[in-house]
Coordinates of C-alpha atoms and ligand atoms in Angstrom, one line a residue:
X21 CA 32.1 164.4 148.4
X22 CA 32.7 160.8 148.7
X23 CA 35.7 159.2 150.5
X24 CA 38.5 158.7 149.2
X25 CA 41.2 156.3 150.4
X26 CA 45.2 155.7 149.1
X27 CA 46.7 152.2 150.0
X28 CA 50.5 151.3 149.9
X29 CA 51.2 147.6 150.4
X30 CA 54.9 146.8 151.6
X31 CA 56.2 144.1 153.4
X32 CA 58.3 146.7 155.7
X33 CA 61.8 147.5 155.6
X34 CA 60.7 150.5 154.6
X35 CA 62.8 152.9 152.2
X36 CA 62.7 155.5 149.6
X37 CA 61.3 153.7 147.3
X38 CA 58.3 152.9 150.0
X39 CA 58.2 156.6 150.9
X40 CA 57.8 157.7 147.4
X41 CA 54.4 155.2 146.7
X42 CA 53.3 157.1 150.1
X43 CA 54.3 160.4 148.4
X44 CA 51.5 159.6 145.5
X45 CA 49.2 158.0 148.0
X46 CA 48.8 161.7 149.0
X47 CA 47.9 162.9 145.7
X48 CA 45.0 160.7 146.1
X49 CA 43.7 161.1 148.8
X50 CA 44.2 162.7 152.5
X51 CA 43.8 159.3 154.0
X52 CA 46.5 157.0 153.1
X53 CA 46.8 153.5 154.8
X54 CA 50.1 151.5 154.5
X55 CA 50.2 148.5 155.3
X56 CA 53.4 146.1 156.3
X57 CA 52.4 142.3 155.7
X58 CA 55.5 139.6 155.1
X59 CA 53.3 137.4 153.2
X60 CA 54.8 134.1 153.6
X61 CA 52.5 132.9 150.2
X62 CA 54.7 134.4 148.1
X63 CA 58.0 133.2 148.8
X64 CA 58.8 130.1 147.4
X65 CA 62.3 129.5 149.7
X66 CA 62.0 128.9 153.3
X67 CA 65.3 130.8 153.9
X68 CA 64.0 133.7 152.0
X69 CA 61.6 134.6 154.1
X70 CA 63.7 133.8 157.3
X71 CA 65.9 136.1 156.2
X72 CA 63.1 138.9 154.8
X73 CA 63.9 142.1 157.3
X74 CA 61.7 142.7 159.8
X75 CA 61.8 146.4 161.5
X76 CA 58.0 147.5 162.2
X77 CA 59.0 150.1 164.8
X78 CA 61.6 152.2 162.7
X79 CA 59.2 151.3 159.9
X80 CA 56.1 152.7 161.1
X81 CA 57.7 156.4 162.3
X82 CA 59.3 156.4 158.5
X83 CA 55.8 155.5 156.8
X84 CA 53.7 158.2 159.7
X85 CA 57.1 160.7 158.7
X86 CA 55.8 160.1 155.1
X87 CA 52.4 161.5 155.4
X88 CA 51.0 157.9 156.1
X89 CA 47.7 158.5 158.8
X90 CA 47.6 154.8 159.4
X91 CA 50.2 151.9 159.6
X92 CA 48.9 148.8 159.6
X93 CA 50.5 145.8 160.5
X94 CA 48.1 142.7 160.6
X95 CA 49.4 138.8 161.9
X96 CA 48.8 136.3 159.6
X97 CA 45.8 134.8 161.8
X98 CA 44.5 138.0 160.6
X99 CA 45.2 137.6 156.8
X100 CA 45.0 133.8 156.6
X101 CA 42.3 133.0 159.5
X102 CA 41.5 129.7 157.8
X103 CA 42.1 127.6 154.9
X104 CA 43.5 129.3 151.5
X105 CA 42.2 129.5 148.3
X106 CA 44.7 130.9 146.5
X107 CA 43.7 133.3 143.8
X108 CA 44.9 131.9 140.0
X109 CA 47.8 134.8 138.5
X110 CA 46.8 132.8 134.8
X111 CA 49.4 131.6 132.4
X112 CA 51.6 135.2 132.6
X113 CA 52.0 134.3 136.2
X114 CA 54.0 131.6 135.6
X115 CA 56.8 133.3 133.2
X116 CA 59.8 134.9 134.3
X117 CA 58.9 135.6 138.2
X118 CA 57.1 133.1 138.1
X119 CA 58.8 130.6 136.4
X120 CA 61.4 129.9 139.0
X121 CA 59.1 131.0 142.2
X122 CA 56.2 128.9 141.3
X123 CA 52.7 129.9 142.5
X124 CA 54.8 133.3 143.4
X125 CA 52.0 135.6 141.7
X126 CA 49.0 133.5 143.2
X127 CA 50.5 134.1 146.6
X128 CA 50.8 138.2 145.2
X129 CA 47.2 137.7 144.2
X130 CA 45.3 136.0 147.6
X131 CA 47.3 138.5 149.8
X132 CA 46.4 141.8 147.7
X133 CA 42.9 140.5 147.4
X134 CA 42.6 140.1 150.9
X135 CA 44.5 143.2 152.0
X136 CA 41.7 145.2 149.9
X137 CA 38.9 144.1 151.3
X138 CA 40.1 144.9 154.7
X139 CA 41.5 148.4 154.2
X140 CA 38.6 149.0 151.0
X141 CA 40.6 151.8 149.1
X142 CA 39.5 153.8 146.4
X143 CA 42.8 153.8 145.0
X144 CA 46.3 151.6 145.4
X145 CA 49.5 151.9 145.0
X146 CA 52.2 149.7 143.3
X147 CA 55.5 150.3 141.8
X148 CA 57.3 149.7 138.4
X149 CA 60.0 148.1 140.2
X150 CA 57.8 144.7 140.6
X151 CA 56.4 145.4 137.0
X152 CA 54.9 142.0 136.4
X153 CA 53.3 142.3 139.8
X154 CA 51.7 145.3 138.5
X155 CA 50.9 144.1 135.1
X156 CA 49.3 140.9 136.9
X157 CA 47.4 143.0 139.7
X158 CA 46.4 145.6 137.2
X159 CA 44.9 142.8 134.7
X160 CA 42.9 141.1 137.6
X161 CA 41.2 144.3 138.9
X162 CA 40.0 145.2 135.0
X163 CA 38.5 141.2 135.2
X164 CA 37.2 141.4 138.4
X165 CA 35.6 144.5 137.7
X166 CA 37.1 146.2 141.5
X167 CA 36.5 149.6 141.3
X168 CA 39.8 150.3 143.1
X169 CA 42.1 153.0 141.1
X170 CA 45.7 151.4 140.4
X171 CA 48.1 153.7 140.6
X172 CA 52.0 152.9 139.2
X173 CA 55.0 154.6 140.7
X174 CA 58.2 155.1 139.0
X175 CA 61.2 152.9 140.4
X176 CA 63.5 154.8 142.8
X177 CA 67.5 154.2 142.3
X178 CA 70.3 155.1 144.4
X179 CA 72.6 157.2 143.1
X180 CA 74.9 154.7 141.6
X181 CA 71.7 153.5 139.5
X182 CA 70.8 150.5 142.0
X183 CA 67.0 149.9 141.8
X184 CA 66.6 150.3 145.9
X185 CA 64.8 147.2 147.5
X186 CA 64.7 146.0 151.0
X187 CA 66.7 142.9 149.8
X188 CA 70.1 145.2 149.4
X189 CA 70.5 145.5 152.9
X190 CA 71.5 142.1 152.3
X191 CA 74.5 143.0 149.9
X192 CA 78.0 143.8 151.4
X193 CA 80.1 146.8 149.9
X194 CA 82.3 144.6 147.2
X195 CA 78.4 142.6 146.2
X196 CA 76.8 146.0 145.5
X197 CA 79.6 146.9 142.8
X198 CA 78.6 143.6 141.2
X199 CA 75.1 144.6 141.7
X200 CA 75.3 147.1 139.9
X201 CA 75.8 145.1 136.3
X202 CA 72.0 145.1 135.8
X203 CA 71.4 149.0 135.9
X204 CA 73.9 149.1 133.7
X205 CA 73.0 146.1 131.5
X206 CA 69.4 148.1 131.1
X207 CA 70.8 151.7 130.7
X208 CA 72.5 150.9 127.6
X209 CA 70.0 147.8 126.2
X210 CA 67.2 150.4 126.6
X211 CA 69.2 153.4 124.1
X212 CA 69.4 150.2 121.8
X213 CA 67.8 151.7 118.2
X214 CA 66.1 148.0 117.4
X215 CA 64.8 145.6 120.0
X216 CA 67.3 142.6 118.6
X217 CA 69.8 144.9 119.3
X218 CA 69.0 145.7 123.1
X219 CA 68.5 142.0 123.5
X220 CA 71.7 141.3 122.6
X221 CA 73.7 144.1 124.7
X222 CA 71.3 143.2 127.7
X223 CA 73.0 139.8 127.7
X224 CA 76.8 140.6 126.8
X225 CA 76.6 143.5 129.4
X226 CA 75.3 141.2 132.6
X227 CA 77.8 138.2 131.1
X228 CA 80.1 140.4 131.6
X229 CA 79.8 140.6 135.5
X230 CA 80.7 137.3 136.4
X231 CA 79.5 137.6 140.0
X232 CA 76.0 138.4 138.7
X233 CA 73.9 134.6 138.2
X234 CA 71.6 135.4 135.7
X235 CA 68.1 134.6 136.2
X236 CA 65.7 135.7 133.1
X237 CA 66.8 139.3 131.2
X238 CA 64.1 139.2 128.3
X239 CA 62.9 142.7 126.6
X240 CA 58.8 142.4 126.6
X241 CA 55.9 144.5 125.4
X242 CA 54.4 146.0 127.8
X243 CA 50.6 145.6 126.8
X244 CA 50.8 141.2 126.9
X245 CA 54.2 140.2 128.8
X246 CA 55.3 138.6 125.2
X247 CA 58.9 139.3 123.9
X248 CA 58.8 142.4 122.3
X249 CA 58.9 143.0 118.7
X250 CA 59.1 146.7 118.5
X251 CA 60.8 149.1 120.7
X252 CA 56.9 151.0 121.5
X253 CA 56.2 150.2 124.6
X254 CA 59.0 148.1 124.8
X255 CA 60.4 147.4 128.5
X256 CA 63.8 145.5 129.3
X257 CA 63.4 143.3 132.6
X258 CA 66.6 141.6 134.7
X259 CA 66.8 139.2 137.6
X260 CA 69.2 137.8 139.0
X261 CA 71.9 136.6 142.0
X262 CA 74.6 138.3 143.6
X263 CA 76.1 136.5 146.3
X264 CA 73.0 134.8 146.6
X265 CA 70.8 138.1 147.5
X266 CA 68.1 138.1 144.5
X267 CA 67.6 140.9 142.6
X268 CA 65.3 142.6 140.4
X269 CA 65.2 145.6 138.1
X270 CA 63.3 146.6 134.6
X271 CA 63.6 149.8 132.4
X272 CA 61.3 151.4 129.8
X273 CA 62.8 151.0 126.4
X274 CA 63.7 154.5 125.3
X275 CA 62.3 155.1 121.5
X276 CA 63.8 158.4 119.7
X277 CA 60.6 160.8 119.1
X278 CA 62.1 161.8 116.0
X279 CA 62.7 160.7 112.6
X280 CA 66.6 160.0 112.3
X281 CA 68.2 162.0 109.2
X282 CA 70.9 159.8 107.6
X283 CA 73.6 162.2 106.3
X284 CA 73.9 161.6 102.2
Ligands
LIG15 P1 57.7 145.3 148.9 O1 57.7 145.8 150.3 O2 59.0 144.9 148.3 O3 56.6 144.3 148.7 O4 57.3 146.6 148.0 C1 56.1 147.3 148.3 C2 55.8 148.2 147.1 O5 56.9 149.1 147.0 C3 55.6 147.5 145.8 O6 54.6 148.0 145.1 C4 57.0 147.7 145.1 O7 56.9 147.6 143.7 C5 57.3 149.1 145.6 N1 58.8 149.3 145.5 C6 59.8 148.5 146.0 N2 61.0 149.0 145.7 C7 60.7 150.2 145.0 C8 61.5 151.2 144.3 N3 62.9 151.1 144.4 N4 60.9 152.2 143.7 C9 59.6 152.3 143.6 N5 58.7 151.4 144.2 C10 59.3 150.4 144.9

């Protein structure tokens, strides 16, 4: 039988959501490598990744409690030995995360590029909750012809519907209430009948939080990035500021899978 191998990038500050891409890793293979990398080309603000958590130890014994049968945590002599040449993310990495965070996804690109050829996995995987990180690496392994698998994993929310991210730790009590406009903002955009419609109520809904700084909320289709049209394969996607702690969150538009009947 040939090897198999199950990769889970992070940059640490490991949670559920983490666990849960190590949870599939194992689906895939009995040899899953995780790997915890802060890669300092994909932050655009100095402060950002100042601020980025850093826990390796608690990380590790969360990742090896997950099933993970190697951590690894590389310097970035190891990554970046010498002079960069950043990977191009193309013209859909420069909208919506990108448009604000410039060369964001060619910093995504050069880090995942390299992080695959040192680990070599058969399969990789990303989740939903960075959705045009997926889209983008998903596009450039069909191009490059890689014969790496990747594998997408559902987001994971909290109970009260907050998309979990490493950022939150970041959010006080009173911040997370506010924070909590955008899962909200998607719920009901996404039961929208028409996409028009969902566009709309995605914006009134997150206005309505006035301690949520909107970033981009657009409803895209999922096969090109482009606004969406219909709601097939339809996905809403928010970011924004609370307190200044940036967030991030997307949800599948949810299309009735039967014809309505109009009463006479
Ligand atoms: P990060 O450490 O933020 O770079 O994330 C590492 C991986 O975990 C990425 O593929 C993310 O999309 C994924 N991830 C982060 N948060 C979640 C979540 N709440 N649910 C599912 N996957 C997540």
């Amino acid at each position: 039988m040939t090897h198999t191998r199950a990769f889970v990038p992070t940059m640490g500050a490991l949670h559920a959501g983490h666990l849960s891409l190590i949870d599939i890793a194992k689906q895939y293979s009995s040899d899953v490598v995780v790997s915890i990398f802060v890669n300092p080309l994909q932050f655009e603000d100095p402060d950002d990744l100042a601020k980025y958590p850093r826990t390796l130890e608690s990380d590790s014994e969360r990742a090896l409690g997950a099933g993970a049968s190697e951590i690894w945590a590389p310097t970035e002599k190891d990554i970046y030995p010498d002079e960069v040449q950043l990977i191009d993310a193309g013209a859909i990495g420069k909208k919506y995360e990108g448009a604000g965070r410039e060369g964001h996804f060619d910093g995504v690109l050069t880090v995942v590029d390299r992080l695959f050829k040192h680990v070599q996995p058969t399969h990789a995987i990303f989740g939903e909750k960075d959705f045009q990180q997926l889209f983008i690496i998903k596009k450039w392994v069909r191009k490059s012809e890689s014969p790496i698998e990747i594998i997408s994993a559902p987001i994971i929310r909290d109970v009260d519907g907050l998309a979990l991210s490493s950022r939150n730790t970041r959010l006080s009590a009173e911040d997370r209430k506010y924070a909590l406009i955008i899962s909200r903002a998607l719920r009901q955009a996404t039961h929208e009948r028409s996409v028009e419609s969902a566009r709309d109520r995605l914006h009134d809904v997150l206005a309505s939080e006035p301690s949520f700084e909107l970033d981009y909320a657009e409803i895209i289709n999922e096969d090109n990035f482009e606004p969406a049209t219909s709601a097939r394969k339809a996905r809403a996607l928010v970011a924004g500021w609370v307190n200044g702690v940036r967030l991030l969150d997307n949800m599948q538009m949810s299309v009735p899978t039967f014809p309505t009947v109009v009463a006479p």
